[in-house]
mmCIF file of C-alpha atoms and ligand atoms in Angstrom:
data_model
loop_
_atom_site.group_PDB
_atom_site.id
_atom_site.type_symbol
_atom_site.label_atom_id
_atom_site.label_comp_id
_atom_site.label_asym_id
_atom_site.label_seq_id
_atom_site.Cartn_x
_atom_site.Cartn_y
_atom_site.Cartn_z
ATOM 1 C CA MET X 11 -1.237 93.614 17.326
ATOM 2 C CA LYS X 12 1.679 91.719 18.496
ATOM 3 C CA ASN X 13 3.060 90.451 14.503
ATOM 4 C CA TRP X 14 6.093 87.815 14.100
ATOM 5 C CA LEU X 15 7.408 90.523 12.736
ATOM 6 C CA ASN X 16 7.155 93.170 16.109
ATOM 7 C CA VAL X 17 6.433 96.354 13.047
ATOM 8 C CA SER X 18 4.648 98.551 15.372
ATOM 9 C CA ASP X 19 1.102 99.676 14.993
ATOM 10 C CA LEU X 20 2.437 104.001 14.447
ATOM 11 C CA HIS X 21 4.459 102.569 11.461
ATOM 12 C CA ASP X 22 4.500 103.967 7.910
ATOM 13 C CA PHE X 23 3.532 100.756 7.442
ATOM 14 C CA SER X 24 1.672 99.079 10.138
ATOM 15 C CA ILE X 25 -0.659 96.035 9.991
ATOM 16 C CA HIS X 26 -3.332 97.681 9.887
ATOM 17 C CA ASN X 27 -1.988 99.492 6.795
ATOM 18 C CA LEU X 28 -1.041 96.235 3.986
ATOM 19 C CA PRO X 29 -1.804 99.086 1.051
ATOM 20 C CA TYR X 30 -0.393 97.072 -2.672
ATOM 21 C CA GLY X 31 2.471 97.811 -4.959
ATOM 22 C CA VAL X 32 4.168 96.207 -7.922
ATOM 23 C CA PHE X 33 8.702 95.853 -7.717
ATOM 24 C CA MET X 34 11.084 94.306 -9.615
ATOM 25 C CA ASP X 35 11.803 90.839 -7.850
ATOM 26 C CA GLY X 36 15.411 89.467 -10.387
ATOM 27 C CA ASP X 37 14.139 90.712 -13.634
ATOM 28 C CA THR X 38 10.438 90.285 -12.850
ATOM 29 C CA PRO X 39 7.670 92.834 -12.503
ATOM 30 C CA SER X 40 5.413 91.068 -9.253
ATOM 31 C CA ILE X 41 2.175 92.087 -6.663
ATOM 32 C CA CYS X 42 3.850 92.553 -3.293
ATOM 33 C CA MET X 43 2.098 95.113 -0.309
ATOM 34 C CA ALA X 44 4.725 96.555 2.472
ATOM 35 C CA ILE X 45 4.797 95.310 5.913
ATOM 36 C CA GLY X 46 7.075 97.107 8.367
ATOM 37 C CA ASP X 47 10.701 97.572 6.348
ATOM 38 C CA ASP X 48 9.882 94.750 4.070
ATOM 39 C CA ILE X 49 8.147 93.573 0.922
ATOM 40 C CA LEU X 50 6.253 90.629 0.735
ATOM 41 C CA ASN X 51 5.974 88.875 -2.305
ATOM 42 C CA LEU X 52 2.197 87.950 -2.945
ATOM 43 C CA ARG X 53 3.693 86.802 -6.832
ATOM 44 C CA LYS X 54 5.547 84.126 -5.388
ATOM 45 C CA ALA X 55 3.361 83.685 -2.201
ATOM 46 C CA ALA X 56 0.370 82.355 -4.327
ATOM 47 C CA ALA X 57 3.351 80.846 -6.534
ATOM 48 C CA LEU X 58 4.076 78.570 -3.116
ATOM 49 C CA GLY X 59 0.027 77.750 -3.505
ATOM 50 C CA ILE X 60 -0.468 79.757 0.152
ATOM 51 C CA PHE X 61 -4.365 81.838 -1.304
ATOM 52 C CA ASP X 62 -5.122 78.249 -2.560
ATOM 53 C CA GLY X 63 -7.806 78.440 0.308
ATOM 54 C CA LEU X 64 -9.346 81.553 -0.361
ATOM 55 C CA ASN X 65 -11.798 82.024 -2.747
ATOM 56 C CA ILE X 66 -10.260 84.646 -5.745
ATOM 57 C CA ASP X 67 -8.849 83.291 -9.054
ATOM 58 C CA THR X 68 -4.882 82.827 -8.380
ATOM 59 C CA SER X 69 -3.898 83.774 -11.314
ATOM 60 C CA VAL X 70 -4.463 87.799 -10.366
ATOM 61 C CA PHE X 71 -0.991 87.603 -8.193
ATOM 62 C CA GLN X 72 0.335 85.958 -11.003
ATOM 63 C CA SER X 73 -0.426 89.904 -13.357
ATOM 64 C CA GLU X 74 2.627 93.115 -13.710
ATOM 65 C CA ILE X 75 -0.001 95.029 -13.223
ATOM 66 C CA LEU X 76 -2.977 95.535 -10.714
ATOM 67 C CA ASN X 77 -6.365 96.076 -12.230
ATOM 68 C CA ASP X 78 -6.489 92.025 -12.311
ATOM 69 C CA PHE X 79 -6.564 91.708 -8.964
ATOM 70 C CA ILE X 80 -8.487 94.729 -8.054
ATOM 71 C CA SER X 81 -11.640 93.381 -10.449
ATOM 72 C CA THR X 82 -12.167 90.427 -8.115
ATOM 73 C CA GLY X 83 -14.188 92.839 -6.165
ATOM 74 C CA LYS X 84 -14.463 94.609 -3.023
ATOM 75 C CA ALA X 85 -16.006 90.869 -0.927
ATOM 76 C CA SER X 86 -12.346 89.774 -1.906
ATOM 77 C CA TRP X 87 -10.267 92.351 -0.958
ATOM 78 C CA SER X 88 -11.270 92.394 3.060
ATOM 79 C CA ALA X 89 -11.149 89.052 2.659
ATOM 80 C CA PHE X 90 -6.952 88.911 1.450
ATOM 81 C CA ARG X 91 -6.217 91.667 3.595
ATOM 82 C CA ALA X 92 -7.582 89.004 7.028
ATOM 83 C CA PHE X 93 -6.535 86.026 5.978
ATOM 84 C CA ILE X 94 -3.147 88.534 5.475
ATOM 85 C CA GLN X 95 -3.748 90.065 8.619
ATOM 86 C CA ASN X 96 -3.786 87.493 10.302
ATOM 87 C CA ALA X 97 -1.049 84.729 8.979
ATOM 88 C CA LEU X 98 1.327 87.858 10.178
ATOM 89 C CA CYS X 99 0.308 87.133 13.699
ATOM 90 C CA ASP X 100 0.314 83.621 12.852
ATOM 91 C CA GLU X 101 3.696 81.913 13.292
ATOM 92 C CA ASN X 102 2.112 78.929 11.672
ATOM 93 C CA SER X 103 0.799 80.351 8.148
ATOM 94 C CA ALA X 104 2.334 79.145 5.170
ATOM 95 C CA ILE X 105 3.887 82.861 4.501
ATOM 96 C CA TYR X 106 6.142 82.902 8.297
ATOM 97 C CA ALA X 107 7.064 79.374 6.744
ATOM 98 C CA ASN X 108 7.903 80.801 3.925
ATOM 99 C CA ARG X 109 8.859 83.866 4.870
ATOM 100 C CA GLU X 110 12.965 84.307 3.881
ATOM 101 C CA ALA X 111 11.918 83.803 0.245
ATOM 102 C CA LEU X 112 8.929 86.009 0.745
ATOM 103 C CA LEU X 113 10.555 89.367 2.130
ATOM 104 C CA THR X 114 12.171 91.150 0.610
ATOM 105 C CA PRO X 115 14.066 95.002 1.971
ATOM 106 C CA GLN X 116 12.432 98.244 0.841
ATOM 107 C CA GLU X 117 15.273 99.186 0.246
ATOM 108 C CA GLY X 118 17.094 99.514 -2.721
ATOM 109 C CA ALA X 119 13.986 97.872 -3.443
ATOM 110 C CA LYS X 120 12.880 98.993 -7.487
ATOM 111 C CA MET X 121 9.299 100.068 -7.363
ATOM 112 C CA LEU X 122 7.482 99.716 -11.028
ATOM 113 C CA LEU X 123 3.958 101.875 -11.291
ATOM 114 C CA PRO X 124 1.655 99.510 -10.073
ATOM 115 C CA LEU X 125 -1.989 99.689 -11.618
ATOM 116 C CA HIS X 126 -2.572 100.193 -16.313
ATOM 117 C CA ILE X 127 -4.223 103.769 -16.218
ATOM 118 C CA GLY X 128 -6.130 103.797 -18.245
ATOM 119 C CA ASP X 129 -7.771 107.841 -17.943
ATOM 120 C CA TYR X 130 -6.915 110.222 -15.630
ATOM 121 C CA THR X 131 -9.460 112.728 -13.841
ATOM 122 C CA ASP X 132 -8.249 116.317 -11.627
ATOM 123 C CA PHE X 133 -10.194 117.906 -9.837
ATOM 124 C CA TYR X 134 -10.315 120.976 -8.888
ATOM 125 C CA SER X 135 -12.147 120.538 -5.266
ATOM 126 C CA SER X 136 -10.090 122.217 -2.942
ATOM 127 C CA ILE X 137 -12.060 125.582 -2.069
ATOM 128 C CA GLU X 138 -8.778 127.206 -0.095
ATOM 129 C CA HIS X 139 -6.151 126.615 -3.573
ATOM 130 C CA ALA X 140 -9.495 127.523 -6.008
ATOM 131 C CA THR X 141 -9.843 131.143 -4.299
ATOM 132 C CA ASN X 142 -5.879 131.639 -4.304
ATOM 133 C CA VAL X 143 -6.060 131.115 -7.563
ATOM 134 C CA GLY X 144 -9.023 132.915 -8.717
ATOM 135 C CA LYS X 145 -7.695 135.492 -6.920
ATOM 136 C CA MET X 146 -3.909 135.513 -8.235
ATOM 137 C CA PHE X 147 -5.004 134.509 -12.289
ATOM 138 C CA ARG X 148 -8.632 136.614 -12.686
ATOM 139 C CA ASP X 149 -10.383 138.857 -9.918
ATOM 140 C CA PRO X 150 -9.433 138.895 -6.083
ATOM 141 C CA ALA X 151 -12.596 140.099 -5.000
ATOM 142 C CA ASN X 152 -14.627 137.479 -7.503
ATOM 143 C CA ALA X 153 -12.301 134.407 -6.832
ATOM 144 C CA LEU X 154 -14.569 131.704 -6.680
ATOM 145 C CA LEU X 155 -16.008 131.831 -10.412
ATOM 146 C CA PRO X 156 -20.507 131.140 -10.225
ATOM 147 C CA ASN X 157 -19.808 127.558 -10.829
ATOM 148 C CA TRP X 158 -17.263 126.306 -7.787
ATOM 149 C CA ARG X 159 -20.037 125.742 -5.162
ATOM 150 C CA HIS X 160 -21.935 123.526 -7.351
ATOM 151 C CA ILE X 161 -20.713 121.532 -8.968
ATOM 152 C CA PRO X 162 -16.448 119.796 -8.151
ATOM 153 C CA VAL X 163 -15.301 120.969 -11.417
ATOM 154 C CA GLY X 164 -12.793 119.152 -12.868
ATOM 155 C CA TYR X 165 -10.708 118.299 -16.754
ATOM 156 C CA HIS X 166 -9.168 115.410 -18.601
ATOM 157 C CA GLY X 167 -5.940 114.771 -17.774
ATOM 158 C CA ARG X 168 -2.608 112.310 -20.292
ATOM 159 C CA ALA X 169 -2.781 108.785 -18.100
ATOM 160 C CA SER X 170 0.369 107.706 -19.927
ATOM 161 C CA SER X 171 1.937 110.414 -18.532
ATOM 162 C CA ILE X 172 1.438 109.252 -14.877
ATOM 163 C CA VAL X 173 4.675 108.582 -13.425
ATOM 164 C CA VAL X 174 6.379 106.074 -10.052
ATOM 165 C CA SER X 175 7.904 108.271 -7.717
ATOM 166 C CA GLY X 176 11.315 108.249 -8.808
ATOM 167 C CA THR X 177 11.101 109.164 -12.436
ATOM 168 C CA ASP X 178 13.097 112.039 -13.121
ATOM 169 C CA ILE X 179 11.254 114.975 -14.365
ATOM 170 C CA LYS X 180 11.785 116.943 -17.055
ATOM 171 C CA ARG X 181 11.978 120.671 -17.377
ATOM 172 C CA PRO X 182 8.453 121.122 -19.638
ATOM 173 C CA SER X 183 9.186 123.639 -23.022
ATOM 174 C CA GLY X 184 5.706 125.403 -24.410
ATOM 175 C CA GLN X 185 4.605 128.614 -25.444
ATOM 176 C CA THR X 186 4.217 131.461 -22.291
ATOM 177 C CA LEU X 187 3.093 135.081 -23.271
ATOM 178 C CA PRO X 188 6.030 137.815 -21.211
ATOM 179 C CA PRO X 189 4.393 140.596 -18.339
ATOM 180 C CA ASP X 190 4.552 142.691 -21.051
ATOM 181 C CA ALA X 191 4.714 141.190 -24.686
ATOM 182 C CA THR X 192 2.432 141.220 -26.772
ATOM 183 C CA ALA X 193 3.132 138.280 -28.864
ATOM 184 C CA PRO X 194 4.167 134.456 -27.084
ATOM 185 C CA VAL X 195 7.584 132.986 -26.919
ATOM 186 C CA TYR X 196 9.051 129.552 -26.955
ATOM 187 C CA GLY X 197 10.995 127.934 -24.473
ATOM 188 C CA PRO X 198 11.575 126.131 -20.949
ATOM 189 C CA THR X 199 9.472 127.048 -18.169
ATOM 190 C CA LYS X 200 10.436 128.907 -16.058
ATOM 191 C CA ARG X 201 7.334 128.524 -13.333
ATOM 192 C CA LEU X 202 7.257 125.086 -12.502
ATOM 193 C CA ASP X 203 5.865 124.260 -9.971
ATOM 194 C CA PHE X 204 3.637 121.146 -8.183
ATOM 195 C CA GLU X 205 0.378 120.829 -6.656
ATOM 196 C CA LEU X 206 -0.340 118.458 -3.633
ATOM 197 C CA GLU X 207 -3.037 116.242 -4.289
ATOM 198 C CA MET X 208 -3.954 112.642 -2.938
ATOM 199 C CA ALA X 209 -5.852 110.355 -6.390
ATOM 200 C CA PHE X 210 -8.051 107.314 -5.652
ATOM 201 C CA VAL X 211 -8.279 104.102 -7.374
ATOM 202 C CA VAL X 212 -11.744 102.966 -9.147
ATOM 203 C CA GLY X 213 -12.249 99.909 -8.184
ATOM 204 C CA LYS X 214 -15.257 98.544 -10.051
ATOM 205 C CA SER X 215 -16.131 99.439 -13.746
ATOM 206 C CA THR X 216 -19.063 101.327 -15.162
ATOM 207 C CA GLU X 217 -21.009 100.848 -18.131
ATOM 208 C CA LEU X 218 -22.129 103.212 -20.718
ATOM 209 C CA GLY X 219 -24.552 104.967 -19.338
ATOM 210 C CA ASP X 220 -24.519 104.423 -16.023
ATOM 211 C CA GLN X 221 -24.371 106.786 -12.945
ATOM 212 C CA VAL X 222 -22.923 105.739 -10.025
ATOM 213 C CA SER X 223 -24.928 107.177 -7.188
ATOM 214 C CA THR X 224 -22.871 109.236 -3.550
ATOM 215 C CA THR X 225 -23.954 106.412 -1.365
ATOM 216 C CA ASP X 226 -22.396 103.492 -3.349
ATOM 217 C CA ALA X 227 -19.631 105.543 -5.003
ATOM 218 C CA GLU X 228 -16.424 103.718 -2.037
ATOM 219 C CA ASP X 229 -17.914 100.354 -3.831
ATOM 220 C CA HIS X 230 -16.072 102.347 -6.750
ATOM 221 C CA ILE X 231 -13.276 102.919 -4.993
ATOM 222 C CA PHE X 232 -10.077 100.460 -3.921
ATOM 223 C CA GLY X 233 -7.307 102.728 -3.201
ATOM 224 C CA MET X 234 -5.520 106.316 -2.562
ATOM 225 C CA THR X 235 -2.393 106.910 -3.139
ATOM 226 C CA VAL X 236 -0.233 110.394 -2.688
ATOM 227 C CA PHE X 237 0.000 112.466 -6.528
ATOM 228 C CA ASN X 238 1.775 114.842 -7.882
ATOM 229 C CA ASP X 239 0.502 117.180 -10.069
ATOM 230 C CA TRP X 240 3.445 119.094 -11.904
ATOM 231 C CA SER X 241 2.141 122.148 -13.366
ATOM 232 C CA ALA X 242 4.221 125.161 -15.244
ATOM 233 C CA ARG X 243 2.138 128.308 -14.149
ATOM 234 C CA ASP X 244 3.371 130.265 -16.838
ATOM 235 C CA ILE X 245 2.027 128.044 -19.794
ATOM 236 C CA GLN X 246 -0.572 127.192 -17.668
ATOM 237 C CA LYS X 247 -1.602 131.345 -17.544
ATOM 238 C CA TRP X 248 -1.182 131.599 -21.280
ATOM 239 C CA GLU X 249 -2.891 128.449 -22.537
ATOM 240 C CA TYR X 250 -6.001 127.458 -20.022
ATOM 241 C CA VAL X 251 -9.039 130.328 -21.675
ATOM 242 C CA PRO X 252 -11.516 129.276 -22.562
ATOM 243 C CA LEU X 253 -10.688 125.582 -22.461
ATOM 244 C CA GLY X 254 -8.379 124.521 -19.665
ATOM 245 C CA PRO X 255 -5.013 123.477 -18.067
ATOM 246 C CA PHE X 256 -3.843 121.224 -21.240
ATOM 247 C CA LEU X 257 0.657 121.267 -21.798
ATOM 248 C CA ALA X 258 0.903 123.061 -18.241
ATOM 249 C CA LYS X 259 -0.290 119.797 -17.146
ATOM 250 C CA ASN X 260 0.067 116.838 -18.098
ATOM 251 C CA PHE X 261 4.067 116.127 -19.387
ATOM 252 C CA ALA X 262 4.468 114.110 -15.366
ATOM 253 C CA SER X 263 2.005 113.481 -13.080
ATOM 254 C CA THR X 264 5.032 111.669 -9.781
ATOM 255 C CA ILE X 265 2.895 108.726 -7.780
ATOM 256 C CA SER X 266 3.586 107.033 -4.579
ATOM 257 C CA PRO X 267 4.590 103.411 -5.272
ATOM 258 C CA TRP X 268 2.043 102.009 -2.633
ATOM 259 C CA ILE X 269 -1.984 101.977 -3.217
ATOM 260 C CA VAL X 270 -3.235 102.504 0.404
ATOM 261 C CA THR X 271 -6.820 100.590 0.517
ATOM 262 C CA MET X 272 -10.353 102.343 1.810
ATOM 263 C CA GLU X 273 -10.033 99.207 4.461
ATOM 264 C CA ALA X 274 -6.905 100.289 6.024
ATOM 265 C CA LEU X 275 -8.380 104.621 6.082
ATOM 266 C CA GLU X 276 -11.507 103.719 7.968
ATOM 267 C CA PRO X 277 -10.695 104.742 11.412
ATOM 268 C CA PHE X 278 -9.650 108.120 9.815
ATOM 269 C CA ARG X 279 -12.879 108.781 8.331
ATOM 270 C CA CYS X 280 -14.207 112.340 8.819
ATOM 271 C CA GLU X 281 -16.903 114.727 8.337
ATOM 272 C CA SER X 282 -16.867 117.577 4.501
ATOM 273 C CA VAL X 283 -16.755 121.117 5.152
ATOM 274 C CA LYS X 284 -19.668 122.217 5.168
ATOM 275 C CA GLN X 285 -21.467 122.964 1.618
ATOM 276 C CA ASP X 286 -23.237 126.515 1.558
ATOM 277 C CA PRO X 287 -25.242 126.940 -0.863
ATOM 278 C CA GLU X 288 -27.243 123.603 -0.881
ATOM 279 C CA VAL X 289 -25.834 120.950 -3.399
ATOM 280 C CA LEU X 290 -27.996 119.751 -5.716
ATOM 281 C CA PRO X 291 -29.446 115.989 -4.493
ATOM 282 C CA TYR X 292 -27.063 113.854 -7.277
ATOM 283 C CA LEU X 293 -24.158 115.474 -4.893
ATOM 284 C CA LYS X 294 -25.768 115.020 -1.502
ATOM 285 C CA TYR X 295 -24.207 112.588 0.573
ATOM 286 C CA GLU X 296 -24.830 110.721 4.133
ATOM 287 C CA GLY X 297 -22.363 110.185 6.811
ATOM 288 C CA ASP X 298 -18.823 111.198 7.193
ATOM 289 C CA LYS X 299 -16.538 110.425 3.888
ATOM 290 C CA ASN X 300 -13.962 112.139 3.998
ATOM 291 C CA PHE X 301 -10.250 111.278 4.857
ATOM 292 C CA ASP X 302 -7.904 112.862 7.901
ATOM 293 C CA ILE X 303 -4.879 112.430 6.377
ATOM 294 C CA ASN X 304 -1.642 114.677 6.905
ATOM 295 C CA LEU X 305 0.195 116.027 3.408
ATOM 296 C CA GLU X 306 3.821 117.127 4.170
ATOM 297 C CA VAL X 307 5.830 119.018 1.029
ATOM 298 C CA ASP X 308 10.213 118.854 1.287
ATOM 299 C CA LEU X 309 11.433 120.761 -1.493
ATOM 300 C CA THR X 310 15.199 119.481 -1.102
ATOM 301 C CA PRO X 311 18.233 121.415 -3.929
ATOM 302 C CA GLU X 312 21.230 119.544 -5.302
ATOM 303 C CA GLY X 313 23.622 118.800 -2.842
ATOM 304 C CA LYS X 314 21.353 120.114 0.155
ATOM 305 C CA SER X 315 19.135 119.679 3.066
ATOM 306 C CA ALA X 316 15.902 118.498 2.596
ATOM 307 C CA ALA X 317 13.357 121.847 3.975
ATOM 308 C CA THR X 318 9.964 121.070 4.377
ATOM 309 C CA ILE X 319 7.364 123.865 2.262
ATOM 310 C CA CYS X 320 4.003 122.583 3.043
ATOM 311 C CA LYS X 321 2.255 121.262 5.562
ATOM 312 C CA SER X 322 -1.416 120.103 4.510
ATOM 313 C CA ASN X 323 -4.429 117.951 5.199
ATOM 314 C CA PHE X 324 -7.235 116.161 3.052
ATOM 315 C CA LYS X 325 -9.461 116.583 5.167
ATOM 316 C CA TYR X 326 -10.058 120.503 3.508
ATOM 317 C CA MET X 327 -11.229 119.189 0.434
ATOM 318 C CA TYR X 328 -14.356 121.040 0.196
ATOM 319 C CA TRP X 329 -16.175 118.261 -1.820
ATOM 320 C CA ASN X 330 -15.084 114.259 -1.383
ATOM 321 C CA MET X 331 -14.828 111.288 -3.202
ATOM 322 C CA ALA X 332 -18.193 109.899 -2.948
ATOM 323 C CA GLN X 333 -19.640 113.546 -4.618
ATOM 324 C CA GLN X 334 -16.454 113.913 -6.987
ATOM 325 C CA LEU X 335 -17.797 110.469 -8.506
ATOM 326 C CA ALA X 336 -20.929 110.792 -8.454
ATOM 327 C CA HIS X 337 -20.819 113.706 -10.867
ATOM 328 C CA HIS X 338 -18.090 111.776 -13.052
ATOM 329 C CA THR X 339 -20.930 109.680 -13.753
ATOM 330 C CA VAL X 340 -24.092 111.775 -13.461
ATOM 331 C CA ASN X 341 -23.368 111.877 -17.950
ATOM 332 C CA GLY X 342 -23.363 108.603 -18.110
ATOM 333 C CA CYS X 343 -19.802 108.530 -18.518
ATOM 334 C CA ASN X 344 -18.086 105.115 -18.087
ATOM 335 C CA ILE X 345 -15.508 104.611 -15.397
ATOM 336 C CA ASN X 346 -13.116 101.545 -14.979
ATOM 337 C CA VAL X 347 -11.071 99.028 -13.504
ATOM 338 C CA GLY X 348 -7.445 101.338 -13.274
ATOM 339 C CA ASP X 349 -8.982 104.692 -13.856
ATOM 340 C CA MET X 350 -7.407 107.051 -12.333
ATOM 341 C CA MET X 351 -8.884 110.397 -10.673
ATOM 342 C CA ALA X 352 -6.994 113.228 -8.551
ATOM 343 C CA SER X 353 -7.966 115.848 -6.010
ATOM 344 C CA GLY X 354 -6.910 118.968 -7.058
ATOM 345 C CA THR X 355 -4.052 120.795 -4.101
ATOM 346 C CA ILE X 356 -5.130 120.688 -1.294
ATOM 347 C CA SER X 357 -4.540 124.357 -0.014
ATOM 348 C CA GLY X 358 -5.854 125.175 4.076
ATOM 349 C CA LYS X 359 -6.129 128.058 5.447
ATOM 350 C CA ASP X 360 -2.848 128.882 6.202
ATOM 351 C CA GLU X 361 -0.287 130.363 4.865
ATOM 352 C CA ASN X 362 2.308 126.794 5.198
ATOM 353 C CA SER X 363 -0.697 125.085 4.741
ATOM 354 C CA TYR X 364 -1.331 126.116 0.620
ATOM 355 C CA GLY X 365 0.455 123.317 -1.782
ATOM 356 C CA SER X 366 1.285 124.631 -4.311
ATOM 357 C CA MET X 367 4.511 127.201 -4.409
ATOM 358 C CA LEU X 368 2.552 129.208 -7.325
ATOM 359 C CA GLU X 369 0.321 130.015 -4.404
ATOM 360 C CA LEU X 370 2.202 129.613 -1.094
ATOM 361 C CA CYS X 371 5.659 131.848 -3.577
ATOM 362 C CA TRP X 372 2.081 134.337 -3.863
ATOM 363 C CA GLY X 373 1.774 134.237 -8.078
ATOM 364 C CA GLY X 374 6.185 135.736 -7.330
ATOM 365 C CA LYS X 375 5.958 138.365 -4.885
ATOM 366 C CA LYS X 376 7.315 135.964 -1.445
ATOM 367 C CA ASP X 377 10.511 134.440 -0.754
ATOM 368 C CA ILE X 378 10.078 130.343 0.015
ATOM 369 C CA ALA X 379 12.915 129.858 2.702
ATOM 370 C CA LEU X 380 14.425 126.361 2.606
ATOM 371 C CA ASN X 381 17.346 125.632 4.774
ATOM 372 C CA ASP X 382 20.813 128.109 4.745
ATOM 373 C CA GLY X 383 19.859 131.162 3.880
ATOM 374 C CA GLU X 384 18.456 129.678 0.479
ATOM 375 C CA THR X 385 15.298 130.823 -1.088
ATOM 376 C CA ARG X 386 13.185 130.085 -4.335
ATOM 377 C CA LYS X 387 9.871 131.201 -5.875
ATOM 378 C CA PHE X 388 9.220 128.274 -8.376
ATOM 379 C CA ILE X 389 11.621 125.530 -9.161
ATOM 380 C CA LEU X 390 14.999 125.023 -10.351
ATOM 381 C CA ASP X 391 17.205 122.229 -12.174
ATOM 382 C CA GLY X 392 18.014 119.887 -8.780
ATOM 383 C CA ASP X 393 15.524 120.374 -7.197
ATOM 384 C CA THR X 394 13.843 116.826 -5.498
ATOM 385 C CA ILE X 395 10.328 116.691 -4.439
ATOM 386 C CA THR X 396 9.127 115.156 -2.185
ATOM 387 C CA MET X 397 5.147 114.373 -0.909
ATOM 388 C CA ARG X 398 4.691 112.390 2.187
ATOM 389 C CA ALA X 399 0.967 110.674 3.216
ATOM 390 C CA PHE X 400 -0.018 109.363 7.082
ATOM 391 C CA CYS X 401 -2.513 109.114 8.983
ATOM 392 C CA GLU X 402 -2.398 109.173 12.788
ATOM 393 C CA ASN X 403 -4.600 108.713 15.990
ATOM 394 C CA ASP X 404 -3.510 107.144 19.729
ATOM 395 C CA SER X 405 -2.923 103.707 18.375
ATOM 396 C CA VAL X 406 -2.526 103.376 14.873
ATOM 397 C CA ARG X 407 -0.188 105.044 12.058
ATOM 398 C CA VAL X 408 -1.553 104.175 8.039
ATOM 399 C CA GLY X 409 1.048 106.116 5.789
ATOM 400 C CA PHE X 410 1.063 105.996 2.649
ATOM 401 C CA GLY X 411 5.142 105.589 1.432
ATOM 402 C CA GLU X 412 6.580 108.783 -0.659
ATOM 403 C CA SER X 413 5.782 110.946 -3.849
ATOM 404 C CA ILE X 414 9.477 111.489 -4.704
ATOM 405 C CA GLY X 415 10.396 113.826 -8.159
ATOM 406 C CA LYS X 416 13.600 115.997 -8.897
ATOM 407 C CA ILE X 417 13.847 117.973 -11.877
ATOM 408 C CA VAL X 418 15.960 118.021 -14.538
ATOM 409 C CA GLY X 419 17.481 120.612 -17.758
HETATM 410 MN MN1 LIG D 517 -3.476 119.428 -10.618
#
């Protein structure tokens, strides 16, 4: 699409994308969009009156977070996106006239956590991941628990420890049971891992007691981001029975700074994996509810070059987002704008598509090859994990940016 910034349709932040974020403009957190290599300052544009003709409360752009804008609703997101797309193609637009004031290079800009995340839920929706973990942690012959194909399994995480890309992560300490030991010990985790996930942002709240159907679910989803659910496998193994993940998971999760809207993902809608056995009626759905999103993970040792250790795809998910949301609310649990719901680790069938080091090193049995002969089983201090996500067809690319985190001791 011809635009006056001459951003290619195959750029991560093409005019077909227009993801939302928050960056630091001097001393002022400012709501913004990514376009090409630049940031478009929406706070400043609103203050200049550029959005006054739109049917939207422009005070939402003076907030330090996206929640108020998201609360304006799906019709408003769509109208605003169309307005910006048109303005970026029109040299008579007010954005063009004010372009020097409104555009800032992304390079060097400080991005902030763009949301108030009231609640965070993590699902476990990749059948390959659940099977791999079941084989390693439990019974290779019966890797999937009996409920797995009937319920989009999940747990409630901690929203407080979700951080934006670029935040250093301190190696967590806790209790573990060393191999062959009879009593636990305390200390830093020896099996620090990532989990390659995507998360969606709730865009429409519900009241306590309400249910969201799979048909209506997408009206409640604003957009998606890359999500690294950092995990301490040795702590997890000792603590997770009977109530599931706790301290092995809640010390940090890292998101990319950009929230890509569902409208931008529309060209990449695809079929889901066929579910067998048939699911209960409230989990049935019509139409394509999955998305073809390429995923990559790099591990970069301190002072060394990056090695890509995983390539996966969001389309491998067994349970889709509409089913996750329908299940989450089937008991009347209410959801709020800004809540984050992560997919669970996204593994594919191939060994290079496993979305965690636990699987890539098969529980510590294999080395993961990096560059220059270096290897890993789990993450060492000084290592940086970079996750990328992008959709691409012959004519259009839509990228999510990167989730980057470095482990410090
Ligand atoms: Mn997870």
